XYZ file of C-alpha atoms in Angstrom:
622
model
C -166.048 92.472 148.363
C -164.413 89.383 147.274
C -167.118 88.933 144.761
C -165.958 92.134 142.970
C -162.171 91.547 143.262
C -162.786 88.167 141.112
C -164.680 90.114 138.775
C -162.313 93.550 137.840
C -159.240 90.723 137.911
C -161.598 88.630 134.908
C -162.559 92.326 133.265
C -159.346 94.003 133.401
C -158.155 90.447 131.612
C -160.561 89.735 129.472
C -160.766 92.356 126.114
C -159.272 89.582 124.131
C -161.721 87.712 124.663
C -164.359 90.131 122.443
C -161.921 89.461 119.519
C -162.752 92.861 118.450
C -166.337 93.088 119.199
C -165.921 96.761 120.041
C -164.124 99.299 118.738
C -160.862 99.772 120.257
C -161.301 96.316 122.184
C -157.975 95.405 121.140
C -155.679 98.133 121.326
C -156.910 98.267 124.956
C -156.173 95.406 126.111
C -154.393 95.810 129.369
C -153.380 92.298 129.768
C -149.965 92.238 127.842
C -147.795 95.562 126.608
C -148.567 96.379 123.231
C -145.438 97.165 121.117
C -145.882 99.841 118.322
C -143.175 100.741 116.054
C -143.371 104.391 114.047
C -141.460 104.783 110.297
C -141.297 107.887 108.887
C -139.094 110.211 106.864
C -138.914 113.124 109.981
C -136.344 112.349 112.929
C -138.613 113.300 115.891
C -136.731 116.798 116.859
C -138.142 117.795 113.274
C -141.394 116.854 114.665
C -141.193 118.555 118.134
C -139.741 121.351 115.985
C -143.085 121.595 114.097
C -145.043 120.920 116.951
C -143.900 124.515 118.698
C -144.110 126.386 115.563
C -147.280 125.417 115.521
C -148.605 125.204 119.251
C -149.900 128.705 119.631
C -152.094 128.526 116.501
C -153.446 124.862 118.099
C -153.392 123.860 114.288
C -150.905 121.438 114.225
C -149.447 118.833 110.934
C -149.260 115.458 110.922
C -146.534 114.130 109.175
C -146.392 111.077 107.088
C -145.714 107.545 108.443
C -146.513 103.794 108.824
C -146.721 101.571 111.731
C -146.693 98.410 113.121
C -148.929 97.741 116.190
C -148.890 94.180 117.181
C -147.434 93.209 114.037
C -150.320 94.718 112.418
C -149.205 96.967 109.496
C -150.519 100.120 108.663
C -149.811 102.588 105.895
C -150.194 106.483 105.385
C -151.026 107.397 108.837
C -149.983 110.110 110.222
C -147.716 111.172 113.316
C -147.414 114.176 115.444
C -145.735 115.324 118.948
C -148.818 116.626 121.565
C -148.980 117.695 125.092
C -148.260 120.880 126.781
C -146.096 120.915 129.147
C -145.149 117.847 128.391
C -143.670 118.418 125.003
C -141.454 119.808 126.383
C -139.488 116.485 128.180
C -136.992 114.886 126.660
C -139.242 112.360 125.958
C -141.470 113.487 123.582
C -146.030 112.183 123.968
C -147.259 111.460 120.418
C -150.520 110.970 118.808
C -151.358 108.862 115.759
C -153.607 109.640 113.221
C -154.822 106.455 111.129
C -157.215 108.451 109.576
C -155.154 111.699 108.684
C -153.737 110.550 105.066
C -156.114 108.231 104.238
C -160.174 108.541 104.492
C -161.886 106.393 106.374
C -158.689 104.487 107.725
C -158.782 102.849 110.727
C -157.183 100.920 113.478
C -159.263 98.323 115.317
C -162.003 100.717 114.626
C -160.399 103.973 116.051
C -159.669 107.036 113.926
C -156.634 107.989 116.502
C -154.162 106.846 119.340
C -152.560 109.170 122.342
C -149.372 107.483 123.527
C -148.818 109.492 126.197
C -144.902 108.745 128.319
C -145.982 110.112 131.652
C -144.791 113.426 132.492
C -143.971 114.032 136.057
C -145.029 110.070 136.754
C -141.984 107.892 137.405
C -144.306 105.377 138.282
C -146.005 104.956 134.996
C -149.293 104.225 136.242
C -150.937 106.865 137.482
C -153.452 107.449 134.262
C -154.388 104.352 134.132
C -155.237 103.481 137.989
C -157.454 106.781 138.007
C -159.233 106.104 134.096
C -160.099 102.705 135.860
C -161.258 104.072 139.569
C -163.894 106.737 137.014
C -164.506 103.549 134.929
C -165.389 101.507 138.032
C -167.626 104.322 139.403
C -169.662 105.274 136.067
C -168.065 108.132 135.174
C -167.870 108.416 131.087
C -164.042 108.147 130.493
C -161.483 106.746 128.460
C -159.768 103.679 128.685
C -155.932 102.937 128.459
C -153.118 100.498 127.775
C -149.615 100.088 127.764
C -147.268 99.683 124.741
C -143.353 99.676 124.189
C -142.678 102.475 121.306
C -140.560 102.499 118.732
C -139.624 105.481 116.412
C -137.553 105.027 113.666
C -136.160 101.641 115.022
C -134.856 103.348 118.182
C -136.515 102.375 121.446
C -138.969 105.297 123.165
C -139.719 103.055 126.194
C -142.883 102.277 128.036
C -146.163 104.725 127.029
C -149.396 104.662 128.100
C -152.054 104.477 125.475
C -155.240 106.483 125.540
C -158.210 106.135 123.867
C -159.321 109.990 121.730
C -162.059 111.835 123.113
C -164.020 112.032 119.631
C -167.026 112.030 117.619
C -166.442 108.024 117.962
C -165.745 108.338 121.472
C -169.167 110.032 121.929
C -170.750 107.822 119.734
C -169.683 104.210 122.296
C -170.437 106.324 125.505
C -173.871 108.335 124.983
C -177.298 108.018 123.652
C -176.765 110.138 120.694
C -173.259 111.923 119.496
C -174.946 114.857 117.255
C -174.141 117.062 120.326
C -171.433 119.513 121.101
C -168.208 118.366 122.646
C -166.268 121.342 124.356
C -162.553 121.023 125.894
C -161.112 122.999 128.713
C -158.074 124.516 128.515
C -155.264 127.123 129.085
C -156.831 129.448 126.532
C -160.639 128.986 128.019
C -163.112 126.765 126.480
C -162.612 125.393 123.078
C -165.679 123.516 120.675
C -164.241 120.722 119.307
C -167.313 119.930 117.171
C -171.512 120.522 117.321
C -174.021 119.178 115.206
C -177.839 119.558 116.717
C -176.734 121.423 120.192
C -179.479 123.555 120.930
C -178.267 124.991 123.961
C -174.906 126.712 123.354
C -172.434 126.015 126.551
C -172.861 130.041 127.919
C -176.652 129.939 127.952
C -176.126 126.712 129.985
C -173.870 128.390 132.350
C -176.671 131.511 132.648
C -179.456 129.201 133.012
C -177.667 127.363 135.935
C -177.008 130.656 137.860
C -180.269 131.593 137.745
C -181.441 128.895 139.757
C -181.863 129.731 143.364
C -179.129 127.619 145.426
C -181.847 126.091 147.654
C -183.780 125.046 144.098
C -180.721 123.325 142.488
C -181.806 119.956 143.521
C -185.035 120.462 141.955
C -184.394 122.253 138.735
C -180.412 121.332 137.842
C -181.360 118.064 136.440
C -182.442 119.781 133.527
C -179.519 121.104 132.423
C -176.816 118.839 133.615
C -176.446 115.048 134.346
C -175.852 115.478 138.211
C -175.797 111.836 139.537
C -172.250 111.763 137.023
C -171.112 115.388 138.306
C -171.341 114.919 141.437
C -169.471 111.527 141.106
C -166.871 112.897 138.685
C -165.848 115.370 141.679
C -166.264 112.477 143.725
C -163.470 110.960 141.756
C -160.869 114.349 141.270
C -160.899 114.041 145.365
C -159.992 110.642 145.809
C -156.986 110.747 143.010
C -156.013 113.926 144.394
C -155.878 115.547 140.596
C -153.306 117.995 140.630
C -153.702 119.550 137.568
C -157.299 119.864 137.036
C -160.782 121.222 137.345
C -160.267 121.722 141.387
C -157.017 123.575 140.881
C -156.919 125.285 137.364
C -160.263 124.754 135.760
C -159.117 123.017 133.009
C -157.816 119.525 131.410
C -161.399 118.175 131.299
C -164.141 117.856 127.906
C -167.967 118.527 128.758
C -170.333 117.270 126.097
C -173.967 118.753 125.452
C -176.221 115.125 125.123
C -178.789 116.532 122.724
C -181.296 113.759 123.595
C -181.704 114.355 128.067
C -180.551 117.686 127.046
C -178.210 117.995 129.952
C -174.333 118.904 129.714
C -171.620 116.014 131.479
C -168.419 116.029 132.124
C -165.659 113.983 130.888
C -162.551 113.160 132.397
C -159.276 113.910 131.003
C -155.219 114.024 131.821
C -154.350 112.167 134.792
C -150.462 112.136 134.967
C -150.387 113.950 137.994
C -153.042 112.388 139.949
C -152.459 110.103 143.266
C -149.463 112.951 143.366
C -148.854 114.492 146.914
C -149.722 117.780 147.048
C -152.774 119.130 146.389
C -154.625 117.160 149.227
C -157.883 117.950 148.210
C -160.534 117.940 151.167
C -163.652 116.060 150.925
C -165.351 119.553 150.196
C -163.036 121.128 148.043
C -163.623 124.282 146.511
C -164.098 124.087 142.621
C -166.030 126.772 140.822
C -169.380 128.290 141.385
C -171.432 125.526 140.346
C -169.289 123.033 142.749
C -169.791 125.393 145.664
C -173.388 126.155 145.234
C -173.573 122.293 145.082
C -172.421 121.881 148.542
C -174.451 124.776 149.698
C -177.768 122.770 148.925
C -178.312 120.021 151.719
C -180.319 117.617 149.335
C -177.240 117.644 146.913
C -174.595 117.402 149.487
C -175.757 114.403 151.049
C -176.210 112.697 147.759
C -172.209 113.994 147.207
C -171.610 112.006 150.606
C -173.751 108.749 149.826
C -171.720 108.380 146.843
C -168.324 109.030 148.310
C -169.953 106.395 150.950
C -170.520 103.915 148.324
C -167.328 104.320 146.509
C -165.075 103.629 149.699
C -167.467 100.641 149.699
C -166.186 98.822 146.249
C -163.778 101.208 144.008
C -161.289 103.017 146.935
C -161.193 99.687 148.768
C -157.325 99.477 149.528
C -157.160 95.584 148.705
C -158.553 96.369 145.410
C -156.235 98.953 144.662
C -153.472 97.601 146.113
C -153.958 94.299 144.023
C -154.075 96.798 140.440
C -151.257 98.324 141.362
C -149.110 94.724 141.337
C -150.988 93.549 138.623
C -149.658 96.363 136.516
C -146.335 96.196 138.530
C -145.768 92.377 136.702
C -147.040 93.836 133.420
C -144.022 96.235 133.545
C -141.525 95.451 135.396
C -139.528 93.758 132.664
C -139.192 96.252 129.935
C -139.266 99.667 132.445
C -135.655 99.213 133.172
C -134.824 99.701 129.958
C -136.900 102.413 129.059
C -134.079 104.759 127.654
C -135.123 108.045 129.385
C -135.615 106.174 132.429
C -132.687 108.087 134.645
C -134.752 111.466 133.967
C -137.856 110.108 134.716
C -137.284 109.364 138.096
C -136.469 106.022 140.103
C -139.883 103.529 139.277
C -139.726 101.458 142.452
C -140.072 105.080 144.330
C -142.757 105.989 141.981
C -144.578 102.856 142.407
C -144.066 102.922 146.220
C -145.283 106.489 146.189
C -148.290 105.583 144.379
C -149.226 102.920 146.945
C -148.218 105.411 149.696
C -150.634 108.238 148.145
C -153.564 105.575 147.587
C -153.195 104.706 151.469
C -153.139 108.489 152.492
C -156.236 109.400 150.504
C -158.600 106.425 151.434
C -157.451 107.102 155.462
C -157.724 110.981 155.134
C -161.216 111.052 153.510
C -162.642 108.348 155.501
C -161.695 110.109 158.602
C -163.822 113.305 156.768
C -166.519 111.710 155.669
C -167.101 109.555 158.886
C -167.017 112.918 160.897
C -170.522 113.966 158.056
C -172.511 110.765 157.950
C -173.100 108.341 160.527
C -173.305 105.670 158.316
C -173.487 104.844 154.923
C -176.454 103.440 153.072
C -176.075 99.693 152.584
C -174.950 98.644 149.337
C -176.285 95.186 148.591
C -178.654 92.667 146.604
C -179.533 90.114 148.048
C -179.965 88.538 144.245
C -178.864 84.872 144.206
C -177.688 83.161 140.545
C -180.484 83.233 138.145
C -182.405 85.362 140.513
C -182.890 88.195 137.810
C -182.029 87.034 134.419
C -181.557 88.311 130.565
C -184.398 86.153 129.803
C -184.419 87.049 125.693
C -183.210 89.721 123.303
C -183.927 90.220 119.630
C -180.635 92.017 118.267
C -182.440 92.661 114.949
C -185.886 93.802 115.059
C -187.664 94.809 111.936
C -191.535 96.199 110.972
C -192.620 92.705 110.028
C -192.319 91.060 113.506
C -195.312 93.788 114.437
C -193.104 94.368 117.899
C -192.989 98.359 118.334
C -192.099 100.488 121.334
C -194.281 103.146 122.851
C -193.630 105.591 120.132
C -194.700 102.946 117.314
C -190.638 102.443 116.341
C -189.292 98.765 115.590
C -186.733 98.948 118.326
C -184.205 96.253 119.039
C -184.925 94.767 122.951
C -183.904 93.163 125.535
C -186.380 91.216 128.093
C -185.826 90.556 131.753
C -187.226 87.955 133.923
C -187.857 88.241 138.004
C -187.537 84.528 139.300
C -188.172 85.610 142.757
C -191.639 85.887 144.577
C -189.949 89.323 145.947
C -190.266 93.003 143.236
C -186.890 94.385 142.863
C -185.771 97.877 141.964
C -183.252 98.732 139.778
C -182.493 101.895 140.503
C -178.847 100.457 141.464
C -178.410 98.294 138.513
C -176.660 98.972 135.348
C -177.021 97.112 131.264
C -173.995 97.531 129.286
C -172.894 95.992 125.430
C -169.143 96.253 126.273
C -167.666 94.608 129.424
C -164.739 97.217 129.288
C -167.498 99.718 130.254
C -170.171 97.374 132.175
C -171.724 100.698 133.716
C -173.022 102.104 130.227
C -176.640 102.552 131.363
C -178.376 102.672 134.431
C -181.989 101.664 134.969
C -184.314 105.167 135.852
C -185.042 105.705 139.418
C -187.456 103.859 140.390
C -187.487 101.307 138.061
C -189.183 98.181 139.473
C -189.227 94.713 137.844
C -192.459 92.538 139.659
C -192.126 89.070 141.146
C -192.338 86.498 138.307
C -192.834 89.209 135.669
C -190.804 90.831 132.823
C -189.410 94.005 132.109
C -188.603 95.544 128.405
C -186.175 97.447 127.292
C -185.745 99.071 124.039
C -182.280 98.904 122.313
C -182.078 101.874 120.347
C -180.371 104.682 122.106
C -183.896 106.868 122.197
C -183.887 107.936 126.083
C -186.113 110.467 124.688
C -188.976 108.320 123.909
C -191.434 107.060 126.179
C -190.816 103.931 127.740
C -187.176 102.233 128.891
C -184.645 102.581 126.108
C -181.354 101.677 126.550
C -178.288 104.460 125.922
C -176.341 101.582 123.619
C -178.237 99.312 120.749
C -177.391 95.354 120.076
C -174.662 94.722 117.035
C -176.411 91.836 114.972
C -173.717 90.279 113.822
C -171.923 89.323 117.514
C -171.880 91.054 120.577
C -172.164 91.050 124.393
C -174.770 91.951 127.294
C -173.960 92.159 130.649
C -176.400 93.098 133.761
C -174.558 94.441 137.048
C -174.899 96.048 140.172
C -173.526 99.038 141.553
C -170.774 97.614 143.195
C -169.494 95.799 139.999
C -171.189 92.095 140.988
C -172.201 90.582 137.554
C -175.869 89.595 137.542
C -176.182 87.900 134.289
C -174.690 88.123 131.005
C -174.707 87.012 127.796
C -172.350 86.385 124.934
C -173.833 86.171 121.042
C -173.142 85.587 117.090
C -174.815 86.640 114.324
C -178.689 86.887 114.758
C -181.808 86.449 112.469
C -183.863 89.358 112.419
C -187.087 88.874 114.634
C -185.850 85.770 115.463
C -185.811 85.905 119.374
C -182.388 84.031 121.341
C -184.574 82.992 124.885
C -183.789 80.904 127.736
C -185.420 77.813 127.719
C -186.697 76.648 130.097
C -187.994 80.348 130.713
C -186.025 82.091 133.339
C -183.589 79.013 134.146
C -182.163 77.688 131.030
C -179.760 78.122 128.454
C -179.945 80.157 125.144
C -181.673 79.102 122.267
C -182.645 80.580 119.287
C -186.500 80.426 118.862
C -189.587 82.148 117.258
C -190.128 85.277 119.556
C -192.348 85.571 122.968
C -192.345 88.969 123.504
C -193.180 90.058 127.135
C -194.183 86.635 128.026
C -192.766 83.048 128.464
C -189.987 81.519 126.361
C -191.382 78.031 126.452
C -193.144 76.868 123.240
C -194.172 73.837 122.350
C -192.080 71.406 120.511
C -194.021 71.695 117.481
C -193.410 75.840 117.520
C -189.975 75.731 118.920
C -187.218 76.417 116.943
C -184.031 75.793 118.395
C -181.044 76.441 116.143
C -178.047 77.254 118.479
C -177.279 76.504 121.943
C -174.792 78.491 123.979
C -173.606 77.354 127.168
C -169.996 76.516 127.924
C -168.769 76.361 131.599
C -165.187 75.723 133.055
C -164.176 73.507 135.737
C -162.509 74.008 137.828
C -161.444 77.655 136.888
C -158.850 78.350 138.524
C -157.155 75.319 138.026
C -153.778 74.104 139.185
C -150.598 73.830 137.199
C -150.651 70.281 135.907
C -154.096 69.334 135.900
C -157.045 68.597 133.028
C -159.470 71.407 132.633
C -162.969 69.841 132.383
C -165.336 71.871 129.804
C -169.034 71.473 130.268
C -171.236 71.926 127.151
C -175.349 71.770 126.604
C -174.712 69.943 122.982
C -173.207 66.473 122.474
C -170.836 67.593 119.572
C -167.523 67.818 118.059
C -166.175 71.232 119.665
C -163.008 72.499 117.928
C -160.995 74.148 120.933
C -158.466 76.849 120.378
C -156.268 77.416 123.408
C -153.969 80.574 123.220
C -151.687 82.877 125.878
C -153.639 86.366 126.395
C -151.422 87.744 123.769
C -152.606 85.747 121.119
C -149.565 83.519 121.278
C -151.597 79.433 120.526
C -150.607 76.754 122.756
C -152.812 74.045 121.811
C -155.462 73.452 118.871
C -157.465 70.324 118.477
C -161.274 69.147 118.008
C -162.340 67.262 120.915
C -165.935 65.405 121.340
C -168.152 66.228 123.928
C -169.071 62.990 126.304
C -172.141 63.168 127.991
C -172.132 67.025 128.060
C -168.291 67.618 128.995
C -164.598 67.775 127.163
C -161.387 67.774 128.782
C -158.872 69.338 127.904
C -155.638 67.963 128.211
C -153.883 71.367 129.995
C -151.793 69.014 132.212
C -149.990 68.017 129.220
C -149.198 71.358 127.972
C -146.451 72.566 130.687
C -148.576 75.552 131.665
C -146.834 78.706 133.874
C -149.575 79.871 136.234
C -151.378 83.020 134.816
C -154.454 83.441 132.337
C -155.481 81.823 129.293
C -157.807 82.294 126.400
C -159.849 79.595 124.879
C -161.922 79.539 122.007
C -165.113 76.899 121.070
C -166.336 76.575 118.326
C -169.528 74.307 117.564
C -168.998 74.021 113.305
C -172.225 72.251 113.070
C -174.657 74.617 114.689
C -172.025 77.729 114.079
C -171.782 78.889 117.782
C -168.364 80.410 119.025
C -167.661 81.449 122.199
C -164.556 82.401 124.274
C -163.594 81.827 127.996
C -160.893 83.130 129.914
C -159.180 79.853 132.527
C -157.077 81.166 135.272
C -153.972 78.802 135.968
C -152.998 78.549 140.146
């Protein structure tokens, strides 16, 4: 468990670190409050105004504005009030629409921004503690922030941002986004868009009901992605949703994936979760589908192993418990003077409630679920550090390297390596492209990678296709890979600039050593001779110690004896100390003990001018 801790602490830190690898990287940063400040001609009862006029027609106007996120100017966007009940507080949710006045506009690559002020929440956190407990357990969701708001100069107080389910939204999550997205709501169930769906949502719902209840672990995986509906239930249990798919079949999105061809639900609207109240068993009743779930054995006790497994890594109370300050010291300066604080409701209650609620739900359903199973299926590796390894990836893969998948297609890939004498399966193990999200794919049942052998997989989003292909491909021109395990432990990962194409980057030695960029060895080992080799970039940078103590060096250990230009910053971009230091013997110091340091977390860049290698670290100050 401790393993984990360390690692959501470094993830839930760390988006700065991409530098905006990934779209909405930065605006989703959770490690500092944003601070966004809205200009427009409209005072915003004008806008609420228009907002009602228009709510029953659900067409609604954006009107015209600019805005400063981060000091980051932006012009022509547009600006509306949203929500439902919610409107309907004195402090009004908004949405932003960068791309509503101008085509193609854009905001750290996103087309639009929900600043949502937390109905019914005096705690403020709520969203974003149950968006990260469906992050942590693989459930395709959004992510979140938190931002002071301006409008007009006057301060709106503390929001929390959330990402747009969209076409884009699709687009970073699934294979393929040329689906149907639907959204549930008051009025029944609304198409947002469709492009190649070929199985309309009704004739999904009539196929399911036809299948005999004692068949539906045989035949459902056809038509719906169960291992992530049985865990998104999972999920409106343990946060005790309130207003949701358990109590009024709605706030929620279900998207048609055109290329498994199965349906999958998607989170949404979390303001009143960890709320007392609805006290959701750990069998709750939720729809036909959801019952006739239960009422299939095989189905049920895969609904228990995964509530067993969650209470193993995401519901742990330390975990929790440790978010819940974290965001507590992210807040607790600026929440006091949120101006419609005194109708919200008092914060320290909220937060205490929160905790309270967290406590009550991990206890309760324990006690449930220990009364079904009598014991849960271990959830381990015994993997030790380069056990398993990204052993080489080609990010740009063309028809003149005369590498080709199954189906004859010049696919991206990325090669493992099994160090061990021992086969492993991967059935529990996950590949990702965005650390925000490290549980974007997971390996197919019974996916085995041999004792000192190699596995391939294929980079270009075409589950379809025979073979292993990847739901995500590799950017070219920088990017990130990351290998995990259920239970969030970080196997190996991997951190790149721009690439050649069918120029492999391999560990060298094979298996054990760092990154280099080299001809390709497909399927087989990295080493070449020196005559062949050729080694262009190396990529290893390694703090020491991290953490480190308030007034000592930090050591920096490099694999290239150069002149490393270090950039060392706060999280929030804020730089504390630029230089270009030479590498002696493999290692830099830098001189942090110099630099009056507070304890917290800090970003530092490297970059290697001479071979054209930049990397980023995150250094944790005790």
């Amino acid at each position: 468990m401790k393993s984990y801790k360390t690692t959501f602490i470094l993830l839930l830190f760390s988006s700065f670190m991409a530098m905006g690898q990934g779209r909405g990287d930065r605006i989703f940063d959770e490690s500092f409050l944003h601070e966004i400040r809205i200009s427009t001609a409209r005072d915003l009862s004008a806008l609420t105004n228009i907002f009602y006029e228009e709510w029953s027609a659900g067409e609604y106007t954006y009107t015209l504005a600019s805005v400063v996120i981060d000091g980051n100017l932006l012009d022509s966007i547009g600006v509306r009030v949203k929500g439902g009940i919610s409107s309907f507080d004195i402090k009004k949710p908004l949405k932003l629409d960068f791309n509503s006045f101008v085509s193609g506009q854009r905001y750290d690559g996103i087309k639009k921004l929900n600043l949502h002020q937390g109905n019914m929440d005096p705690s403020f956190i709520r969203e974003a503690i149950s968006y990260g407990l469906m992050r942590n357990a693989g459930v395709k969701t959004v992510r979140t922030s938190f931002a002071n708001i301006y409008y007009n100069n006057e301060y709106q107080g503390v929001y929390t941002l959330v990402e747009q389910i969209d076409d884009n939204f699709i687009k970073d999550r699934f294979a393929s986004n040329k689906g149907a997205l639907y959204k549930t709501g008051q009025h029944g169930l609304e198409l947002k868009y469709e492009e190649d769906n070929s199985l309309p949502y009704a004739d999904f719902v009539s196929a399911v009901n036809q299948i005999p209840t004692n068949q539906l672990h045989e035949e459902l995986e056809e038509y719906l992605d169960v291992e992530s509906f049985l865990r998104f239930f999972v999920l409106q249990v343990f946060v005790n949703a309130v207003d949701g798919p358990l109590t009024v079949d709605y706030n929620y999105n279900i998207y048609y994936e055109p290329k498994s061809k199965t349906y999958v639900y998607i989170p949404w609207d979390y303001n009143l979760s960890l709320y007392g109240g609805a006290n959701h068993p750990l069998f709750p009743s939720g729809g036909s589908l959801l019952n006739r779930t239960f009422n299939n054995t095989a189905l049920r006790d895969r609904y228990l192993n995964i509530f067993c497994q969650l209470f193993d890594y995401n519901f742990d109370l330390d975990r929790l418990q440790n978010i819940i300050t974290i965001y507590r010291t992210l807040l607790e300066n600026d929440i006091p003077n949120d101006p419609y604080l005194e109708q919200i409701g008092d914060w320290e209650a909220g937060m205490e409630d929160v905790r309270n609620v967290i406590t009550e739900r991990y206890t309760t359903l324990l006690n449930e679920l220990e009364t079904q199973l009598n014991s849960c299926p271990p959830l381990e590796h015994a993997l030790e550090d380069l056990d398993i390894v990204i052993n080489e990836i080609v990010a740009s893969n063309d028809v003149n390297s005369n590498i080709t998948d199954p189906d004859g297609g010049s696919a991206d890939w990325i090669e493992l390596y099994n160090n061990t004498s021992e086969d492993v399966d991967l059935s529990q193990f996950y590949l990702s492209n965005d650390k925000d999200v490290l549980k974007h794919w997971r390996f197919p049942k019974g996916t085995i990678l041999p004792a000192k052998d190699y596995l391939i997989i294929w980079a270009d989003r075409d589950i379809d296709e025979e073979g292993i292909h990847s739901d995500f491909k590799l950017n070219k021109s920088q990017g990130e890979l990351y290998l995990s395990f259920e239970n969030g432990d970080i196997i190996d990962s991997l951190s790149y600039s721009d690439q050649e194409t069918n120029i492999g980057l391999a560990r060298v030695p094979n298996g054990k050593g760092p990154f280099i960029v080299q001809k390709t060895t497909f399927n087989t080992t990295n080493d070449l001779s020196t005559s062949n080799a050729q080694t262009i970039q190396k990529y290893e940078y390694k703090l020491f110690p991290n953490p480190i103590q308030v007034g000592d060096d930090l050591n920096i250990l490099c694999t290239t004896n150069d002149l490393i230009q270090v950039q060392f910053s706060s999280l929030n971009g804020s730089r504390i100390w630029q230089g270009e230091l030479n590498s002696n013997d493999g290692i830099i110091t830098l001189p942090t003990s110099n630099l009056e340091l507070q304890p917290g977390m800090y970003h530092i860049e490297l970059l290697n001018k001479r071979i054209k290698n930049r990397d980023h670290r995150i250094l944790i100050v005790h």
